[in-house]
Every structure is written in C-alpha cells, then in structure tokens.
PDB file of C-alpha atoms in Angstrom:
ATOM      1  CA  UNK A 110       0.000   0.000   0.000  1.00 50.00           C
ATOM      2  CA  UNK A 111       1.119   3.822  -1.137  1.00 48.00           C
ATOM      3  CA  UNK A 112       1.283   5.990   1.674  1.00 53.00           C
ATOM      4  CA  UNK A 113      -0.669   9.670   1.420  1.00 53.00           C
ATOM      5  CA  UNK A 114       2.863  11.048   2.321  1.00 51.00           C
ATOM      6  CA  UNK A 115       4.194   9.355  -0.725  1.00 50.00           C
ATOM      7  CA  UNK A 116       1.524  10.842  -2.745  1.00 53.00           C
ATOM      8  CA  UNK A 117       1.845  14.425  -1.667  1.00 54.00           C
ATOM      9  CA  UNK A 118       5.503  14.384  -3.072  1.00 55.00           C
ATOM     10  CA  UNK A 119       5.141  13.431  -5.749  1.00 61.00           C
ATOM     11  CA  UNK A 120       1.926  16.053  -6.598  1.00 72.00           C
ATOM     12  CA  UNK A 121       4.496  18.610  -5.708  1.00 76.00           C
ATOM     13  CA  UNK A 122       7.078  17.354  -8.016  1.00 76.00           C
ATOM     14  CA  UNK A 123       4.864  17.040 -11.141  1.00 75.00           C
ATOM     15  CA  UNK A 124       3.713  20.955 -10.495  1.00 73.00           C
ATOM     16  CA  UNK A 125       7.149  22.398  -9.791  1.00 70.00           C
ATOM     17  CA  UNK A 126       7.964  19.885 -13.578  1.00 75.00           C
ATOM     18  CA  UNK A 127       4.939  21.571 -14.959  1.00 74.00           C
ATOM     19  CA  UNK A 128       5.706  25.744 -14.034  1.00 76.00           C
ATOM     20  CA  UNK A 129       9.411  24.781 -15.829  1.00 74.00           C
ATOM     21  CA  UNK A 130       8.121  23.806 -18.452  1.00 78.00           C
ATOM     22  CA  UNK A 131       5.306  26.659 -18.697  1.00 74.00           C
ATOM     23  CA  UNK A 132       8.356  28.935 -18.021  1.00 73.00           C
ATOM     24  CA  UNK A 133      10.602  27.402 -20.748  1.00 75.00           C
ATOM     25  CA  UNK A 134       7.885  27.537 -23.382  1.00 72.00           C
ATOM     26  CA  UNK A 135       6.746  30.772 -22.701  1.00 69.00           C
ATOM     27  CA  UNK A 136      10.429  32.710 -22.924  1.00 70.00           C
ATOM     28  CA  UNK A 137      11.323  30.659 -26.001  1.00 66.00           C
ATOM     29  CA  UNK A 138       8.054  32.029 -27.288  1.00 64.00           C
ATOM     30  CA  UNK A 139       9.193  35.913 -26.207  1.00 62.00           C
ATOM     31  CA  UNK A 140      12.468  35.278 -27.334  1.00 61.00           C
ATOM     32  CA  UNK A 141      10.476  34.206 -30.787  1.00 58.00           C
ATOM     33  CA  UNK A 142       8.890  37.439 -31.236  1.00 59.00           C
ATOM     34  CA  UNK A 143      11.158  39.959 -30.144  1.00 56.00           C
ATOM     35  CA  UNK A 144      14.024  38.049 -32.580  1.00 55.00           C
ATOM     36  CA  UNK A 145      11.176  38.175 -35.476  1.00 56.00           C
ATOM     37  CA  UNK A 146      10.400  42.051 -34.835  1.00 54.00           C
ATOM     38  CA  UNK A 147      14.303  42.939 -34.503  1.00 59.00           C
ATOM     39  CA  UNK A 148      14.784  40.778 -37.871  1.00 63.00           C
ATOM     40  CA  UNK A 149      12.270  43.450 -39.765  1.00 67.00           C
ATOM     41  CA  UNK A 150      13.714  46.425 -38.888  1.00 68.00           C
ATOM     42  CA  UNK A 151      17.223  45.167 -39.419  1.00 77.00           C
ATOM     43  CA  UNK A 152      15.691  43.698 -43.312  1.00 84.00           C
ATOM     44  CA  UNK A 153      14.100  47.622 -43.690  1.00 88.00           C
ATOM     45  CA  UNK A 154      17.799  49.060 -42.519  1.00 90.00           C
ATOM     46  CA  UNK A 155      19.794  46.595 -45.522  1.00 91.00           C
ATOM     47  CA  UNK A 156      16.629  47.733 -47.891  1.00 92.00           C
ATOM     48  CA  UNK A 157      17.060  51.310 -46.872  1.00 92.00           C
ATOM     49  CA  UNK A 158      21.165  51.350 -47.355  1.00 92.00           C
ATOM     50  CA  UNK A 159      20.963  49.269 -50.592  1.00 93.00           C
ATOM     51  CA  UNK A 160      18.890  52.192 -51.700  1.00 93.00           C
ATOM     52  CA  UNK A 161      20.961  54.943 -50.612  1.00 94.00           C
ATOM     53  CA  UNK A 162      24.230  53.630 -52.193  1.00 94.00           C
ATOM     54  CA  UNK A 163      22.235  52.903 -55.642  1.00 94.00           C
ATOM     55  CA  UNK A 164      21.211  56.541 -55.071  1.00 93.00           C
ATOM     56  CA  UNK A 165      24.906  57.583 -54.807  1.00 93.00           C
ATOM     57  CA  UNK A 166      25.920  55.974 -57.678  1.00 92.00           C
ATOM     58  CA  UNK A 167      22.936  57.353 -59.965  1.00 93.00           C
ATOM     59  CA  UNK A 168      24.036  60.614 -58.642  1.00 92.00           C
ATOM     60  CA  UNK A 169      27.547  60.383 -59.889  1.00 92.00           C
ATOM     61  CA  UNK A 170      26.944  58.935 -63.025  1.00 89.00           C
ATOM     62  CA  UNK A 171      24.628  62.181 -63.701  1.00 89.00           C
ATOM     63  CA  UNK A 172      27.229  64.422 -63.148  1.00 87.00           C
ATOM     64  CA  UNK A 173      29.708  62.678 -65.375  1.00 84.00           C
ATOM     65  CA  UNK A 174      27.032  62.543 -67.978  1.00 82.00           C
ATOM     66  CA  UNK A 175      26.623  66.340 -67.773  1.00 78.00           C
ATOM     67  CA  UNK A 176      30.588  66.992 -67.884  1.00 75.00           C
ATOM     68  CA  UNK A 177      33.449  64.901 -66.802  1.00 76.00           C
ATOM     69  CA  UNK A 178      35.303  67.733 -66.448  1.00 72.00           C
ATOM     70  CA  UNK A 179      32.501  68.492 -63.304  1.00 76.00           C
ATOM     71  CA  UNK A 180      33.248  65.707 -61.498  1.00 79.00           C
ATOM     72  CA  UNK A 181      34.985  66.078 -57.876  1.00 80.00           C
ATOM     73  CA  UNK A 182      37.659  62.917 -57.430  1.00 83.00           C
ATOM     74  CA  UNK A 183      37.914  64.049 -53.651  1.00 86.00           C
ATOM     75  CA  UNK A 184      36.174  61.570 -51.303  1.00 91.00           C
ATOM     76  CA  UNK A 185      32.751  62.545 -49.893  1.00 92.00           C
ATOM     77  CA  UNK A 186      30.848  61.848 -46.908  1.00 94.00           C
ATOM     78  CA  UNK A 187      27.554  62.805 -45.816  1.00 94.00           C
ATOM     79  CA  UNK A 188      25.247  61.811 -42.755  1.00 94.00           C
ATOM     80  CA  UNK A 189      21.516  61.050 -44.150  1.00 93.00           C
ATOM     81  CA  UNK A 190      18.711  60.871 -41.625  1.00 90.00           C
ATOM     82  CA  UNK A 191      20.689  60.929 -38.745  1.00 92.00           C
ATOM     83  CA  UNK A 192      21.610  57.261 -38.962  1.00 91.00           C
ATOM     84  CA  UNK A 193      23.200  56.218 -42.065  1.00 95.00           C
ATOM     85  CA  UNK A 194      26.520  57.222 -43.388  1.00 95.00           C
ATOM     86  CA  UNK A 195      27.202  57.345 -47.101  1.00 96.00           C
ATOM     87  CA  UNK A 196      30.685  58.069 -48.256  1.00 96.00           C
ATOM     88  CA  UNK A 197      31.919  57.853 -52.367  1.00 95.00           C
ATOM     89  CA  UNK A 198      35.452  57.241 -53.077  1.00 93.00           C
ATOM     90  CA  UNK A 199      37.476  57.207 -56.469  1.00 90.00           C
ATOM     91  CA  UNK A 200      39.878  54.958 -57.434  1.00 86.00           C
ATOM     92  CA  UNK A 201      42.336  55.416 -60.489  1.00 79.00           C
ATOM     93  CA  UNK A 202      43.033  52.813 -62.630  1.00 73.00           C
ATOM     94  CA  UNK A 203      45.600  50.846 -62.766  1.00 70.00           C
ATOM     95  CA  UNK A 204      47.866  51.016 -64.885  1.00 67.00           C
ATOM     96  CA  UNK A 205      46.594  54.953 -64.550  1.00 67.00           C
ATOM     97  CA  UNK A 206      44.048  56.233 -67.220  1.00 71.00           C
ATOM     98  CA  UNK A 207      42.632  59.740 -66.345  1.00 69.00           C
ATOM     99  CA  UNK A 208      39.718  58.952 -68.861  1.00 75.00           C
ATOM    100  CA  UNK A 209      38.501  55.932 -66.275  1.00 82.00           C
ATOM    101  CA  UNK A 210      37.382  56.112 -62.971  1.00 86.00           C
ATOM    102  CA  UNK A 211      36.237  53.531 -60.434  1.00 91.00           C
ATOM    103  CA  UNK A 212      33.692  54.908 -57.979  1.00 93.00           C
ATOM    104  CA  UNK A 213      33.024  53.404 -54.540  1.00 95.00           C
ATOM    105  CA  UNK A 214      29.865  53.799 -53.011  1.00 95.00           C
ATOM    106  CA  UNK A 215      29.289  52.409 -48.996  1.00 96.00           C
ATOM    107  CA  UNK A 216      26.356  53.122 -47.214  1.00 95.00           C
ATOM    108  CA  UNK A 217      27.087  52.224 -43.176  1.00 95.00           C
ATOM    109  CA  UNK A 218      25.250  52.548 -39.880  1.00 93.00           C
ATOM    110  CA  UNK A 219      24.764  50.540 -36.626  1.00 92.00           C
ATOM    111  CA  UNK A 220      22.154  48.752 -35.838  1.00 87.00           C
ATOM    112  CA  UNK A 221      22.782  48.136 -32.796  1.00 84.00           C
ATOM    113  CA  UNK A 222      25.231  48.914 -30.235  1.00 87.00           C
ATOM    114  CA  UNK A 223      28.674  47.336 -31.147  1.00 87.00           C
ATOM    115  CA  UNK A 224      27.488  46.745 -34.660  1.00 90.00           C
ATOM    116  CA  UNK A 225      28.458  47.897 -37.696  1.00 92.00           C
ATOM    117  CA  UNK A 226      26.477  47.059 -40.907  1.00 93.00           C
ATOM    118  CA  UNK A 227      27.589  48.358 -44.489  1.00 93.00           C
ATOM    119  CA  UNK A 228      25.795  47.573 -48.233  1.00 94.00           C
ATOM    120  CA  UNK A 229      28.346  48.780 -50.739  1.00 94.00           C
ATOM    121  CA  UNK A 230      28.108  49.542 -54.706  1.00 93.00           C
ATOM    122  CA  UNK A 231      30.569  50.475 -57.278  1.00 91.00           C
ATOM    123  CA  UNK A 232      31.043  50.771 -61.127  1.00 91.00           C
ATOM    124  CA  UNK A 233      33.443  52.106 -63.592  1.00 90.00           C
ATOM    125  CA  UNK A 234      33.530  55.722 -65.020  1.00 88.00           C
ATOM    126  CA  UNK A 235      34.829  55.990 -68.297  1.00 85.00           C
ATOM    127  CA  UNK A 236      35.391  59.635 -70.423  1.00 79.00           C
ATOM    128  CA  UNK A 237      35.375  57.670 -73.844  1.00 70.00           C
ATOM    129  CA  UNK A 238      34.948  60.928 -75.877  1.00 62.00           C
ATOM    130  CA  UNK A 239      37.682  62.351 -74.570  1.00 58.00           C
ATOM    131  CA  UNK A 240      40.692  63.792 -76.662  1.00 52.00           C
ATOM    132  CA  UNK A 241      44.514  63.187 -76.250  1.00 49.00           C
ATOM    133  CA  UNK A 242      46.605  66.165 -76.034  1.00 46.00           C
ATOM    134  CA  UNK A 243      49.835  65.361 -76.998  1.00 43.00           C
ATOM    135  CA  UNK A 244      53.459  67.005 -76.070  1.00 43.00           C
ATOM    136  CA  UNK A 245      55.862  68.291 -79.269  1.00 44.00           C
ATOM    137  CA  UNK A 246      58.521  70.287 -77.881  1.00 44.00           C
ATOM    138  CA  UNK A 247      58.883  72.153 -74.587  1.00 44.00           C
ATOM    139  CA  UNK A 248      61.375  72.931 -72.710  1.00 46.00           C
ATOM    140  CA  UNK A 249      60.050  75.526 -69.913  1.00 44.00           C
ATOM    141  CA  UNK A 250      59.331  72.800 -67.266  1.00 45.00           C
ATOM    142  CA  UNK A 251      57.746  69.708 -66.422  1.00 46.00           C
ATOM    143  CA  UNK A 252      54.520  69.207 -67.443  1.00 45.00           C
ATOM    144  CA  UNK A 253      51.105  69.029 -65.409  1.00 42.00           C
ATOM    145  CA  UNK A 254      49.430  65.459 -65.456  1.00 42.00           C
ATOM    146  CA  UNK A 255      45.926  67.015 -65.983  1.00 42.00           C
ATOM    147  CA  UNK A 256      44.200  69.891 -67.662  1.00 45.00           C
ATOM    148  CA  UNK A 257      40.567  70.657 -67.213  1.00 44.00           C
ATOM    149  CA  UNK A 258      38.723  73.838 -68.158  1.00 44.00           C
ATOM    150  CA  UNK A 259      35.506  73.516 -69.333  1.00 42.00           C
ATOM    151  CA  UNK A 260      34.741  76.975 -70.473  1.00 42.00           C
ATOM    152  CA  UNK A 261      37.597  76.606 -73.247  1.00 40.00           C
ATOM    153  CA  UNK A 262      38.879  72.930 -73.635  1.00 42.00           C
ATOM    154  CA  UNK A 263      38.125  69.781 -73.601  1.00 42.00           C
ATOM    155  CA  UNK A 264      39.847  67.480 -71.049  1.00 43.00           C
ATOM    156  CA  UNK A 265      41.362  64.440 -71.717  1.00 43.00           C
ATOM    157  CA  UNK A 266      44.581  62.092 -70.859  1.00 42.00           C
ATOM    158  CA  UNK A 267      48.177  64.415 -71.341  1.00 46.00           C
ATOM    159  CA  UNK A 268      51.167  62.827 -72.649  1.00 45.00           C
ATOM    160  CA  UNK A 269      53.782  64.004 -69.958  1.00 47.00           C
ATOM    161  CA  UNK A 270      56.421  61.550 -70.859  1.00 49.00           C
ATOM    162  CA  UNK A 271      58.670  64.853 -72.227  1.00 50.00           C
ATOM    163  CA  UNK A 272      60.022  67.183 -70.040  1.00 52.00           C
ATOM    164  CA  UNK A 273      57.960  70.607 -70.487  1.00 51.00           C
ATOM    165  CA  UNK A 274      54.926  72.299 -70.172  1.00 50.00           C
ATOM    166  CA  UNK A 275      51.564  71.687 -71.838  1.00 53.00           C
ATOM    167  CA  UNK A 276      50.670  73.361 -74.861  1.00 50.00           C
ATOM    168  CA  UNK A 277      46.861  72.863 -75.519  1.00 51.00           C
ATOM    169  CA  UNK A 278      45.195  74.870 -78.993  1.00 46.00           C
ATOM    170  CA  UNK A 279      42.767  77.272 -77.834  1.00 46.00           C
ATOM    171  CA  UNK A 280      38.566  77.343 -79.291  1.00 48.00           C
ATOM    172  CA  UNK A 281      38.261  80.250 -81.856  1.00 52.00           C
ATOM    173  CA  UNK A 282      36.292  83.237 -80.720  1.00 56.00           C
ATOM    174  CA  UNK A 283      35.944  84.570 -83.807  1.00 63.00           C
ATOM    175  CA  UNK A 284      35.469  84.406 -87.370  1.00 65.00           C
ATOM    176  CA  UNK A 285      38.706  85.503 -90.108  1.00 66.00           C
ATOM    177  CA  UNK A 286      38.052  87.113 -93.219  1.00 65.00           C
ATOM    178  CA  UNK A 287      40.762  85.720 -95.415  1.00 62.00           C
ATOM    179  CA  UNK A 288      42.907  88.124 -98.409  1.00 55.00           C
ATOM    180  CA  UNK A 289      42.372  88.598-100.970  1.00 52.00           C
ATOM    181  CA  UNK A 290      38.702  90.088 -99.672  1.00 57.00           C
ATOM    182  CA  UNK A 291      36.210  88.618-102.124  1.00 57.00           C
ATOM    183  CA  UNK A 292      34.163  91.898-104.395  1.00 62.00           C
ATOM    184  CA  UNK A 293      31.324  93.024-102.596  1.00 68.00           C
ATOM    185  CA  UNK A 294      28.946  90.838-103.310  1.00 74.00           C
ATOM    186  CA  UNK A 295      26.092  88.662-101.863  1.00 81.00           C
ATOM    187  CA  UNK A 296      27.207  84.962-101.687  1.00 85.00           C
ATOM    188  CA  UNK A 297      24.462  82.596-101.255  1.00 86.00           C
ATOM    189  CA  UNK A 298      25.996  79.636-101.216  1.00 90.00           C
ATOM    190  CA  UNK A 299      28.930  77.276-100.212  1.00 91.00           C
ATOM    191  CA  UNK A 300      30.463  73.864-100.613  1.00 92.00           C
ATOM    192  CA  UNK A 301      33.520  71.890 -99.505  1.00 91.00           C
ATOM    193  CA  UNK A 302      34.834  68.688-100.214  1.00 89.00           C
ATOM    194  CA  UNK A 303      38.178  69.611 -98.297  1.00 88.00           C
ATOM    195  CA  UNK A 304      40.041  71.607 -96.143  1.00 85.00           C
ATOM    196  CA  UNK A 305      41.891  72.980 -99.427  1.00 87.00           C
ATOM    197  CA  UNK A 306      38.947  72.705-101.711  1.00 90.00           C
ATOM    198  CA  UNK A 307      35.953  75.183-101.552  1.00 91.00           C
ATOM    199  CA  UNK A 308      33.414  76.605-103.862  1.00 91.00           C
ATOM    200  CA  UNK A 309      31.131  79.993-103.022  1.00 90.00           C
ATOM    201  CA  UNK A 310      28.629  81.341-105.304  1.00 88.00           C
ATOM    202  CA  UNK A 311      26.618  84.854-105.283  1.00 85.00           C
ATOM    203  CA  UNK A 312      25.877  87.881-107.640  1.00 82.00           C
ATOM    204  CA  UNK A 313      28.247  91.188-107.577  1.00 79.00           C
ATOM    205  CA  UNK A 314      26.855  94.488-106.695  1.00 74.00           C
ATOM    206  CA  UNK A 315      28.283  95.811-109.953  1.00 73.00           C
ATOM    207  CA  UNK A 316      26.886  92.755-112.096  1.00 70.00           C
ATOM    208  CA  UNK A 317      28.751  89.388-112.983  1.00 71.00           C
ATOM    209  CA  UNK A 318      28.352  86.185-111.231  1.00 78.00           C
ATOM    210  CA  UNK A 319      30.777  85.438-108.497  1.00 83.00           C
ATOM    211  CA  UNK A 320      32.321  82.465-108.356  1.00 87.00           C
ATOM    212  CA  UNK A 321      35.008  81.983-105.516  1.00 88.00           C
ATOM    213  CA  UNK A 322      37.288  79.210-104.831  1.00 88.00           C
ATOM    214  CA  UNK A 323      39.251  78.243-101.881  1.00 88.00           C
ATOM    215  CA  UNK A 324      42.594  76.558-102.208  1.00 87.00           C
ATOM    216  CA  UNK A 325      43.549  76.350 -98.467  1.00 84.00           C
ATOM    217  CA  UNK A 326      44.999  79.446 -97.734  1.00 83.00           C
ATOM    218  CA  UNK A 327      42.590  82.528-100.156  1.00 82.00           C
ATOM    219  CA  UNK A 328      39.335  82.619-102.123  1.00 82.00           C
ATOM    220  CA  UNK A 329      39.842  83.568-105.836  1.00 83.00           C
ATOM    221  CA  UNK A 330      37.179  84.641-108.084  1.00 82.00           C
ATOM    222  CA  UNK A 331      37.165  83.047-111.303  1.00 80.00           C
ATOM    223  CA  UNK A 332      37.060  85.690-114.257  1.00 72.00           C
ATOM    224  CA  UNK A 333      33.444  86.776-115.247  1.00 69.00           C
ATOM    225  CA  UNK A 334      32.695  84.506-118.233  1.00 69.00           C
ATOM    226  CA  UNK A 335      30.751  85.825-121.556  1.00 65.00           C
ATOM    227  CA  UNK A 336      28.808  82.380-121.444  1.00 63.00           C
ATOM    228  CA  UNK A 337      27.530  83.029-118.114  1.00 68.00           C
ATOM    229  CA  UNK A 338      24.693  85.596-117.381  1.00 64.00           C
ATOM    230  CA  UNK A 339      25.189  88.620-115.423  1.00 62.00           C
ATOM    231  CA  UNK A 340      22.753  86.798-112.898  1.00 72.00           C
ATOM    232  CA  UNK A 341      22.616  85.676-109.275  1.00 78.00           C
ATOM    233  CA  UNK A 342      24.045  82.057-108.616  1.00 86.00           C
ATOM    234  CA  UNK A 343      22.045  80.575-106.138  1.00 87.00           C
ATOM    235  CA  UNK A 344      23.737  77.139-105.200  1.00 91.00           C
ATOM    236  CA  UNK A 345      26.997  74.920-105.669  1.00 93.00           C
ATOM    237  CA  UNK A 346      27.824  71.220-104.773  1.00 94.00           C
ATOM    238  CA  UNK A 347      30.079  68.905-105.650  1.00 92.00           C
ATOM    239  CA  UNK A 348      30.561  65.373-106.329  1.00 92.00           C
ATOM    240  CA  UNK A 349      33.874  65.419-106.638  1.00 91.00           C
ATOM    241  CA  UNK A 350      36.978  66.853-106.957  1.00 88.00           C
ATOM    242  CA  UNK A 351      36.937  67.653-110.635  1.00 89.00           C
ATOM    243  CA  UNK A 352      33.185  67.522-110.864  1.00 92.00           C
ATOM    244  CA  UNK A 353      30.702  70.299-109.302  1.00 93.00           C
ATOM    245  CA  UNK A 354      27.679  72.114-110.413  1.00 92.00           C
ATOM    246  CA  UNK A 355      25.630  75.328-110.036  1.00 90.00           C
ATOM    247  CA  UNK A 356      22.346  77.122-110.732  1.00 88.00           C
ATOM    248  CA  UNK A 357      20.449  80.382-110.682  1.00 80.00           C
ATOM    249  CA  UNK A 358      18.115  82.966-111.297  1.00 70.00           C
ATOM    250  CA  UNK A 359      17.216  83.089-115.000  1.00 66.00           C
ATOM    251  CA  UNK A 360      14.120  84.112-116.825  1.00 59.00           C
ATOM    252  CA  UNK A 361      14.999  83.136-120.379  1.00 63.00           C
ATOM    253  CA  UNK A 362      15.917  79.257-119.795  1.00 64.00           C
ATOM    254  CA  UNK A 363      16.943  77.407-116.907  1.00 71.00           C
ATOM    255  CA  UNK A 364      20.806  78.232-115.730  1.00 79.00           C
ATOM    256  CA  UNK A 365      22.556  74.897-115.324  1.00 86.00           C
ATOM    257  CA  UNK A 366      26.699  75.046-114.861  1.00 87.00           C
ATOM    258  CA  UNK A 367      29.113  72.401-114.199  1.00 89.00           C
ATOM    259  CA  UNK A 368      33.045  72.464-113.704  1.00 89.00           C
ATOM    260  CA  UNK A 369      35.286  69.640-114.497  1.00 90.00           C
ATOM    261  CA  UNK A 370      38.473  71.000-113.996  1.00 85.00           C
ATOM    262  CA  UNK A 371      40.375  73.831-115.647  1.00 80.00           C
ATOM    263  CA  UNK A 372      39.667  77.394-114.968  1.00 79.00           C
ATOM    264  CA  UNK A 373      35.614  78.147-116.269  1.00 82.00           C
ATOM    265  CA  UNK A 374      32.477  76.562-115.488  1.00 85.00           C
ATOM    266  CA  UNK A 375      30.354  75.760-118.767  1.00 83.00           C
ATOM    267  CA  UNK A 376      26.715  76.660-119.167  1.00 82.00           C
ATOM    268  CA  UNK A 377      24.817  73.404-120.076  1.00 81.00           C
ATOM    269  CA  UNK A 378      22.603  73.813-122.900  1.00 76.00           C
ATOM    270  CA  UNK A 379      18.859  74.719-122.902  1.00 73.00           C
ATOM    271  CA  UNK A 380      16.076  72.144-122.668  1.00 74.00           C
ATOM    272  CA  UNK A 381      12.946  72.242-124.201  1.00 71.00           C
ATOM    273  CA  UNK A 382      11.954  70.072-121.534  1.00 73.00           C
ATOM    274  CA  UNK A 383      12.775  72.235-118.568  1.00 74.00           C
ATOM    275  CA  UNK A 384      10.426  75.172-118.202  1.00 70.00           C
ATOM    276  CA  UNK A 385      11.920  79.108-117.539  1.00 69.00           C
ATOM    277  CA  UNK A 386      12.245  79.204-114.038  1.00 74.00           C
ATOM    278  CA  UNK A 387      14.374  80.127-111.088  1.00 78.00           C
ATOM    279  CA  UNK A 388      16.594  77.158-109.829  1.00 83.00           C
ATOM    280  CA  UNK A 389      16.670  77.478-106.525  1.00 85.00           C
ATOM    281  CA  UNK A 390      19.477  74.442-104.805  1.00 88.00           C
ATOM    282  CA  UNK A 391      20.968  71.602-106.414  1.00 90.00           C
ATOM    283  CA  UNK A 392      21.689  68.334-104.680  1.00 90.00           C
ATOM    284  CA  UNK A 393      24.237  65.473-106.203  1.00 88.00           C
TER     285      UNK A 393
END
C-alpha cells in the first residue's frame, strides 16, 4: 500500500515539472517574437542602405554625364537621416588612365550597439569621348598630369612623358576674313569637299556672277565669263573633286553650270523640256 505522504511528493514534483516547463515555453516564445520584430527592422535598414548607395551611384553617373570635367575625385561623406553614413570614393586605374574612374559607393550605420552594418556599390567611369593632347617640344618645365577647363577645352589624358609644359590649342572666338577680300557681293551659297577645296557662289553688286574658290589658304574669283549671265548664282555642290555644279536665277531658260576641272564653269545647254524658271538648290 502507497502511503498519502508518498503521494503528496510526488503532486508537488509534477507541479514544480509543470511551471518549468510553462516557463521554458513561454520565454522561447518571447524570445520568438522579439528576434522576429528585430529581424524586420534590421531587413528595412539593408533595404534602406541598398537604396541609398544605388542613389549615390545614380548621382555620380549624372554628373559625369553632364561633364566629366565636373566631377569632384575628392572623397565625400555625408550623414543622411541621422543614422546612415554614405561616403563615395574614387579609385584610379591601374595602370593609370585619367579617362577611367572607379567609384566606390558604402552606405554604413549601426544597428545596434557594437554593430556595424555596411551595403556597398561600385562601377566604372569611363570619359570615352575624350581627346589626347599630346606634347611636341617644350622645354620651360615639367609638365602638369591634368588639364581641365571647361569653359575653353576639352579634357582628356596628357602625354607628360617629355620634359615641359603643356601646350593645348585654344577654341576660336571669332570668325577671319581671309585676303584677298572677295568683291562686294552677296554669296548665297557654299560647298567643300576639303580643307583645301571650296566653292562659293553669289551675284556682284556691280553685275557678274561670283564664283570663288578656296585653295587652303585665299578665295579667288574666277574671271566673269561671256557664257555666263550677269545673274545671281544661287547654289553649288560637288561630287567630286573635278566635278561640281551650279544654278540660278534666269528668266529666259533654266541656268545649269558644271566644272570639271580647268579654270571656267560651262553653261549646259537649254532644254525644251525644262520650263523658264528660277533654280533654286541643287543636290548630287
């Protein structure tokens, strides 16, 4: 037979078995939820940073789009809501281009205390229409590594290899009239198939055509020709070298001229088939 003492005991045991386990259960379950709310705000943190150092990239890549001369190669840092830190860094290439540029991009803030978390982005800048200024023959000094000035030139990578300065050619300002000054005349009309081969057209303000051509260095007028009206020539173009053509103003049959080499243009002849009217441009 049991005793009642026996029994007793054991009642107590099974309850004090029973609170541990209510206990257990119950701070595994707290432990639970606090862990699952401290796991969304640190997922809306990395979302939050990720975003920010996208945003720093997109922000540099705007500026270089608008000017790479505008861009700032010193490191930056900047506090953003009062909790995250976003700093940008540039990194030359190696071996050293000054037309590329990699960009570093970290985003960092702490969580908690103790903690540091960072989400990080980068990419590579490149200036690819960029010129190369070249060095011919200096002898004042070394020469600077970089040159940028928007207002007047475009920058680019510097051959310093020589010792000396930089010599860079300067944008015109301004136009130059070039001697011997054509008559005074109206010229309606210009065409180049070179740097030393150009063709203006226009009427004099004493009658004639005028016919001008540019050899590279002055515009000569050809010699008024008998053939040719005293009219205005309104357009030249040419197809080549030793082949160009011209019309005008005429009222008694179409003006058609073509030059193929030598020193006059010849008037095509009159077609039946073209009415008596003013030729306006002419297009090869």
């Amino acid at each position: 037979m049991i005793s009642k003492s026996f029994k007793h005991g054991t009642s107590i045991i099974e309850a004090v078995l029973a609170l541990a386990i209510f206990a257990l259960v119950a701070s595994s379950l707290a432990s639970l939820g606090l862990g699952g709310g401290s796991g969304a705000i640190q997922s809306a943190d990395n979302l939050e940073a990720d975003l920010l150092a996208t945003e720093g990239l997109e922000a540099v890549q705007a500026i270089k789009n608008r000017g790479w001369n505008e861009l700032n190669f010193a490191p930056t840092s900047e506090l953003i809501n009062n909790r995250f830190t976003r700093t940008i860094n540039f990194t030359p290439t190696t071996p050293a281009d000054l037309r590329r540029r990699e960009v570093n991009v970290k985003v960092s803030w702490s969580p908690r205390l103790g903690v540091i978390s960072e989400a990080r982005r980068q990419t590579l800048l490149t200036n690819w229409d960029s010129k190369r200024w070249r060095q011919t023959d200096w002898s004042l000094g070394a020469g600077q590594t970089n040159w940028l000035s928007p207002a007047r030139f475009e920058s680019g990578n510097l051959d310093f290899s020589t010792v000396g300065e930089i010599k860079l050619p300067s944008v015109p300002t301004n136009w130059s009239q070039y001697a011997p000054s054509p008559p005074a005349a109206n010229l309606f009309d210009v065409h180049c198939l070179s740097a030393s081969q150009c063709w203006a057209v226009g009427a004099a303000s004493t009658g004639g055509e005028v016919i001008l051509r540019w050899d590279g260095n002055v515009w000569t007028r050809l010699a008024p020709q008998p053939t040719i009206p005293d009219l205005s020539i309104n357009s030249v173009f040419c197809v080549s070298a030793s082949d160009c053509w011209a019309v005008w103003d005429q009222s008694n049959g179409e003006t058609i001229l073509r030059w193929q080499g030598g020193p006059a243009w010849t008037r095509l002849t009159l077609s039946a088939l073209i009415p008596n009217v003013n030729l306006n441009s002419v297009f090869c």
